[in-house]
JSON list of C-alpha atoms in Angstrom, two decimals:
[
{"chain": "A", "resi": 1, "resn": "MET", "atom": "CA", "xyz": [127.46, 76.93, 108.57]},
{"chain": "A", "resi": 2, "resn": "SER", "atom": "CA", "xyz": [124.05, 76.75, 110.20]},
{"chain": "A", "resi": 3, "resn": "ARG", "atom": "CA", "xyz": [121.71, 79.69, 110.19]},
{"chain": "A", "resi": 4, "resn": "GLN", "atom": "CA", "xyz": [119.65, 80.92, 113.05]},
{"chain": "A", "resi": 5, "resn": "PRO", "atom": "CA", "xyz": [115.95, 80.12, 112.88]},
{"chain": "A", "resi": 6, "resn": "GLY", "atom": "CA", "xyz": [114.11, 82.97, 111.21]},
{"chain": "A", "resi": 7, "resn": "PHE", "atom": "CA", "xyz": [117.20, 84.36, 109.44]},
{"chain": "A", "resi": 8, "resn": "GLN", "atom": "CA", "xyz": [115.72, 83.95, 105.95]},
{"chain": "A", "resi": 9, "resn": "GLU", "atom": "CA", "xyz": [112.39, 85.32, 107.08]},
{"chain": "A", "resi": 10, "resn": "SER", "atom": "CA", "xyz": [114.00, 88.52, 108.38]},
{"chain": "A", "resi": 11, "resn": "LEU", "atom": "CA", "xyz": [115.78, 88.99, 105.04]},
{"chain": "A", "resi": 12, "resn": "ASP", "atom": "CA", "xyz": [112.48, 88.49, 103.25]},
{"chain": "A", "resi": 13, "resn": "LEU", "atom": "CA", "xyz": [110.79, 91.07, 105.48]},
{"chain": "A", "resi": 14, "resn": "LYS", "atom": "CA", "xyz": [113.56, 93.58, 104.82]},
{"chain": "A", "resi": 15, "resn": "GLN", "atom": "CA", "xyz": [113.27, 93.02, 101.07]},
{"chain": "A", "resi": 16, "resn": "MET", "atom": "CA", "xyz": [109.49, 93.32, 101.22]},
{"chain": "A", "resi": 17, "resn": "SER", "atom": "CA", "xyz": [109.86, 96.60, 103.11]},
{"chain": "A", "resi": 18, "resn": "VAL", "atom": "CA", "xyz": [112.23, 97.96, 100.46]},
{"chain": "A", "resi": 19, "resn": "GLU", "atom": "CA", "xyz": [109.90, 96.87, 97.65]},
{"chain": "A", "resi": 20, "resn": "MET", "atom": "CA", "xyz": [106.85, 98.36, 99.35]},
{"chain": "A", "resi": 21, "resn": "ALA", "atom": "CA", "xyz": [108.63, 101.70, 99.84]},
{"chain": "A", "resi": 22, "resn": "GLN", "atom": "CA", "xyz": [109.55, 101.75, 96.14]},
{"chain": "A", "resi": 23, "resn": "PHE", "atom": "CA", "xyz": [105.98, 100.87, 95.14]},
{"chain": "A", "resi": 24, "resn": "LYS", "atom": "CA", "xyz": [104.69, 103.78, 97.25]},
{"chain": "A", "resi": 25, "resn": "ARG", "atom": "CA", "xyz": [107.14, 106.18, 95.58]},
{"chain": "A", "resi": 26, "resn": "ASP", "atom": "CA", "xyz": [106.10, 104.88, 92.16]},
{"chain": "A", "resi": 27, "resn": "ASN", "atom": "CA", "xyz": [102.41, 105.39, 92.95]},
{"chain": "A", "resi": 28, "resn": "ARG", "atom": "CA", "xyz": [103.10, 108.91, 94.22]},
{"chain": "A", "resi": 29, "resn": "TYR", "atom": "CA", "xyz": [104.98, 109.69, 90.99]},
{"chain": "A", "resi": 30, "resn": "LEU", "atom": "CA", "xyz": [102.20, 108.19, 88.88]},
{"chain": "A", "resi": 31, "resn": "ARG", "atom": "CA", "xyz": [99.61, 110.38, 90.59]},
{"chain": "A", "resi": 32, "resn": "SER", "atom": "CA", "xyz": [101.81, 113.44, 90.03]},
{"chain": "A", "resi": 33, "resn": "ILE", "atom": "CA", "xyz": [101.97, 112.91, 86.24]},
{"chain": "A", "resi": 34, "resn": "MET", "atom": "CA", "xyz": [98.42, 111.70, 85.66]},
{"chain": "A", "resi": 35, "resn": "ASP", "atom": "CA", "xyz": [97.07, 115.01, 84.32]},
{"chain": "A", "resi": 36, "resn": "ARG", "atom": "CA", "xyz": [99.82, 115.10, 81.69]},
{"chain": "A", "resi": 37, "resn": "MET", "atom": "CA", "xyz": [99.25, 111.42, 80.83]},
{"chain": "A", "resi": 38, "resn": "ARG", "atom": "CA", "xyz": [95.53, 112.10, 80.32]},
{"chain": "A", "resi": 39, "resn": "GLU", "atom": "CA", "xyz": [96.42, 114.78, 77.78]},
{"chain": "A", "resi": 40, "resn": "GLU", "atom": "CA", "xyz": [99.21, 112.87, 76.01]},
{"chain": "A", "resi": 41, "resn": "HIS", "atom": "CA", "xyz": [97.77, 109.33, 76.23]},
{"chain": "A", "resi": 42, "resn": "PRO", "atom": "CA", "xyz": [94.02, 109.54, 76.85]},
{"chain": "A", "resi": 43, "resn": "ASP", "atom": "CA", "xyz": [92.38, 106.29, 77.95]},
{"chain": "A", "resi": 44, "resn": "CYS", "atom": "CA", "xyz": [95.69, 104.40, 77.92]},
{"chain": "A", "resi": 45, "resn": "TRP", "atom": "CA", "xyz": [97.30, 102.42, 80.70]},
{"chain": "A", "resi": 46, "resn": "VAL", "atom": "CA", "xyz": [100.41, 103.96, 82.24]},
{"chain": "A", "resi": 47, "resn": "ALA", "atom": "CA", "xyz": [103.05, 101.86, 84.02]},
{"chain": "A", "resi": 48, "resn": "VAL", "atom": "CA", "xyz": [105.65, 103.31, 86.40]},
{"chain": "A", "resi": 49, "resn": "TYR", "atom": "CA", "xyz": [108.64, 101.48, 87.86]},
{"chain": "A", "resi": 50, "resn": "GLY", "atom": "CA", "xyz": [111.61, 103.09, 89.56]},
{"chain": "A", "resi": 51, "resn": "GLU", "atom": "CA", "xyz": [109.84, 106.46, 89.36]},
{"chain": "A", "resi": 52, "resn": "LYS", "atom": "CA", "xyz": [109.95, 106.33, 85.55]},
{"chain": "A", "resi": 53, "resn": "VAL", "atom": "CA", "xyz": [107.24, 105.70, 82.98]},
{"chain": "A", "resi": 54, "resn": "VAL", "atom": "CA", "xyz": [108.14, 102.26, 81.64]},
{"chain": "A", "resi": 55, "resn": "GLY", "atom": "CA", "xyz": [105.06, 101.59, 79.55]},
{"chain": "A", "resi": 56, "resn": "VAL", "atom": "CA", "xyz": [102.00, 103.19, 77.99]},
{"chain": "A", "resi": 57, "resn": "GLY", "atom": "CA", "xyz": [99.41, 101.25, 76.05]},
{"chain": "A", "resi": 58, "resn": "ALA", "atom": "CA", "xyz": [95.76, 100.88, 75.18]},
{"chain": "A", "resi": 59, "resn": "ASP", "atom": "CA", "xyz": [95.80, 97.14, 75.84]},
{"chain": "A", "resi": 60, "resn": "LEU", "atom": "CA", "xyz": [96.75, 96.22, 79.40]},
{"chain": "A", "resi": 61, "resn": "GLU", "atom": "CA", "xyz": [97.64, 92.59, 78.67]},
{"chain": "A", "resi": 62, "resn": "GLU", "atom": "CA", "xyz": [99.96, 93.50, 75.79]},
{"chain": "A", "resi": 63, "resn": "MET", "atom": "CA", "xyz": [101.68, 96.18, 77.86]},
{"chain": "A", "resi": 64, "resn": "VAL", "atom": "CA", "xyz": [102.21, 93.89, 80.86]},
{"chain": "A", "resi": 65, "resn": "SER", "atom": "CA", "xyz": [103.58, 91.21, 78.54]},
{"chain": "A", "resi": 66, "resn": "ALA", "atom": "CA", "xyz": [106.01, 93.70, 76.99]},
{"chain": "A", "resi": 67, "resn": "LEU", "atom": "CA", "xyz": [107.15, 94.84, 80.44]},
{"chain": "A", "resi": 68, "resn": "GLY", "atom": "CA", "xyz": [107.81, 91.25, 81.46]},
{"chain": "A", "resi": 69, "resn": "ALA", "atom": "CA", "xyz": [109.79, 90.67, 78.25]},
{"chain": "A", "resi": 70, "resn": "GLN", "atom": "CA", "xyz": [111.97, 93.65, 79.24]},
{"chain": "A", "resi": 71, "resn": "GLY", "atom": "CA", "xyz": [112.65, 92.04, 82.62]},
{"chain": "A", "resi": 72, "resn": "ILE", "atom": "CA", "xyz": [110.56, 94.51, 84.60]},
{"chain": "A", "resi": 73, "resn": "PRO", "atom": "CA", "xyz": [108.95, 92.75, 87.58]},
{"chain": "A", "resi": 74, "resn": "THR", "atom": "CA", "xyz": [105.33, 93.37, 86.67]},
{"chain": "A", "resi": 75, "resn": "ALA", "atom": "CA", "xyz": [104.08, 92.53, 90.17]},
{"chain": "A", "resi": 76, "resn": "HIS", "atom": "CA", "xyz": [105.90, 95.64, 91.40]},
{"chain": "A", "resi": 77, "resn": "VAL", "atom": "CA", "xyz": [104.77, 98.09, 88.71]},
{"chain": "A", "resi": 78, "resn": "ALA", "atom": "CA", "xyz": [102.37, 100.92, 89.54]},
{"chain": "A", "resi": 79, "resn": "LEU", "atom": "CA", "xyz": [99.58, 100.92, 86.95]},
{"chain": "A", "resi": 80, "resn": "LYS", "atom": "CA", "xyz": [96.74, 103.28, 86.27]},
{"chain": "A", "resi": 81, "resn": "ARG", "atom": "CA", "xyz": [94.51, 104.05, 83.33]},
{"chain": "A", "resi": 82, "resn": "ALA", "atom": "CA", "xyz": [94.70, 107.68, 82.20]},
{"chain": "A", "resi": 83, "resn": "LEU", "atom": "CA", "xyz": [91.00, 108.13, 81.63]},
{"chain": "A", "resi": 84, "resn": "LYS", "atom": "CA", "xyz": [90.12, 111.19, 79.62]},
{"chain": "A", "resi": 85, "resn": "GLU", "atom": "CA", "xyz": [86.91, 111.50, 81.61]},
{"chain": "A", "resi": 86, "resn": "PRO", "atom": "CA", "xyz": [87.01, 110.42, 85.25]},
{"chain": "A", "resi": 87, "resn": "GLN", "atom": "CA", "xyz": [84.68, 107.54, 86.05]},
{"chain": "A", "resi": 88, "resn": "ARG", "atom": "CA", "xyz": [81.93, 108.12, 88.55]},
{"chain": "A", "resi": 89, "resn": "LEU", "atom": "CA", "xyz": [80.93, 105.12, 90.60]},
{"chain": "A", "resi": 90, "resn": "ILE", "atom": "CA", "xyz": [77.63, 104.79, 92.38]},
{"chain": "A", "resi": 91, "resn": "LEU", "atom": "CA", "xyz": [77.90, 102.52, 95.37]}
]
């Protein structure tokens, strides 16, 4: 069975669209819980996947490694550091 040119590319684009929509939902959820995370886990990294907190840790590399070991696709995880004091940047 031969495929039409561009068939695989259209599947990839659909999958990318689904993944991007999920990533946006995860980021929205992460923003919504950030005040609580600052109180419960000050200065720690928080990881969200599938609109659930899947990791919290002080060391980003260790946490990402643990997520990968659990089979969580780390490239698709929303991450943010729950800084106790917001950083001010001077540009």
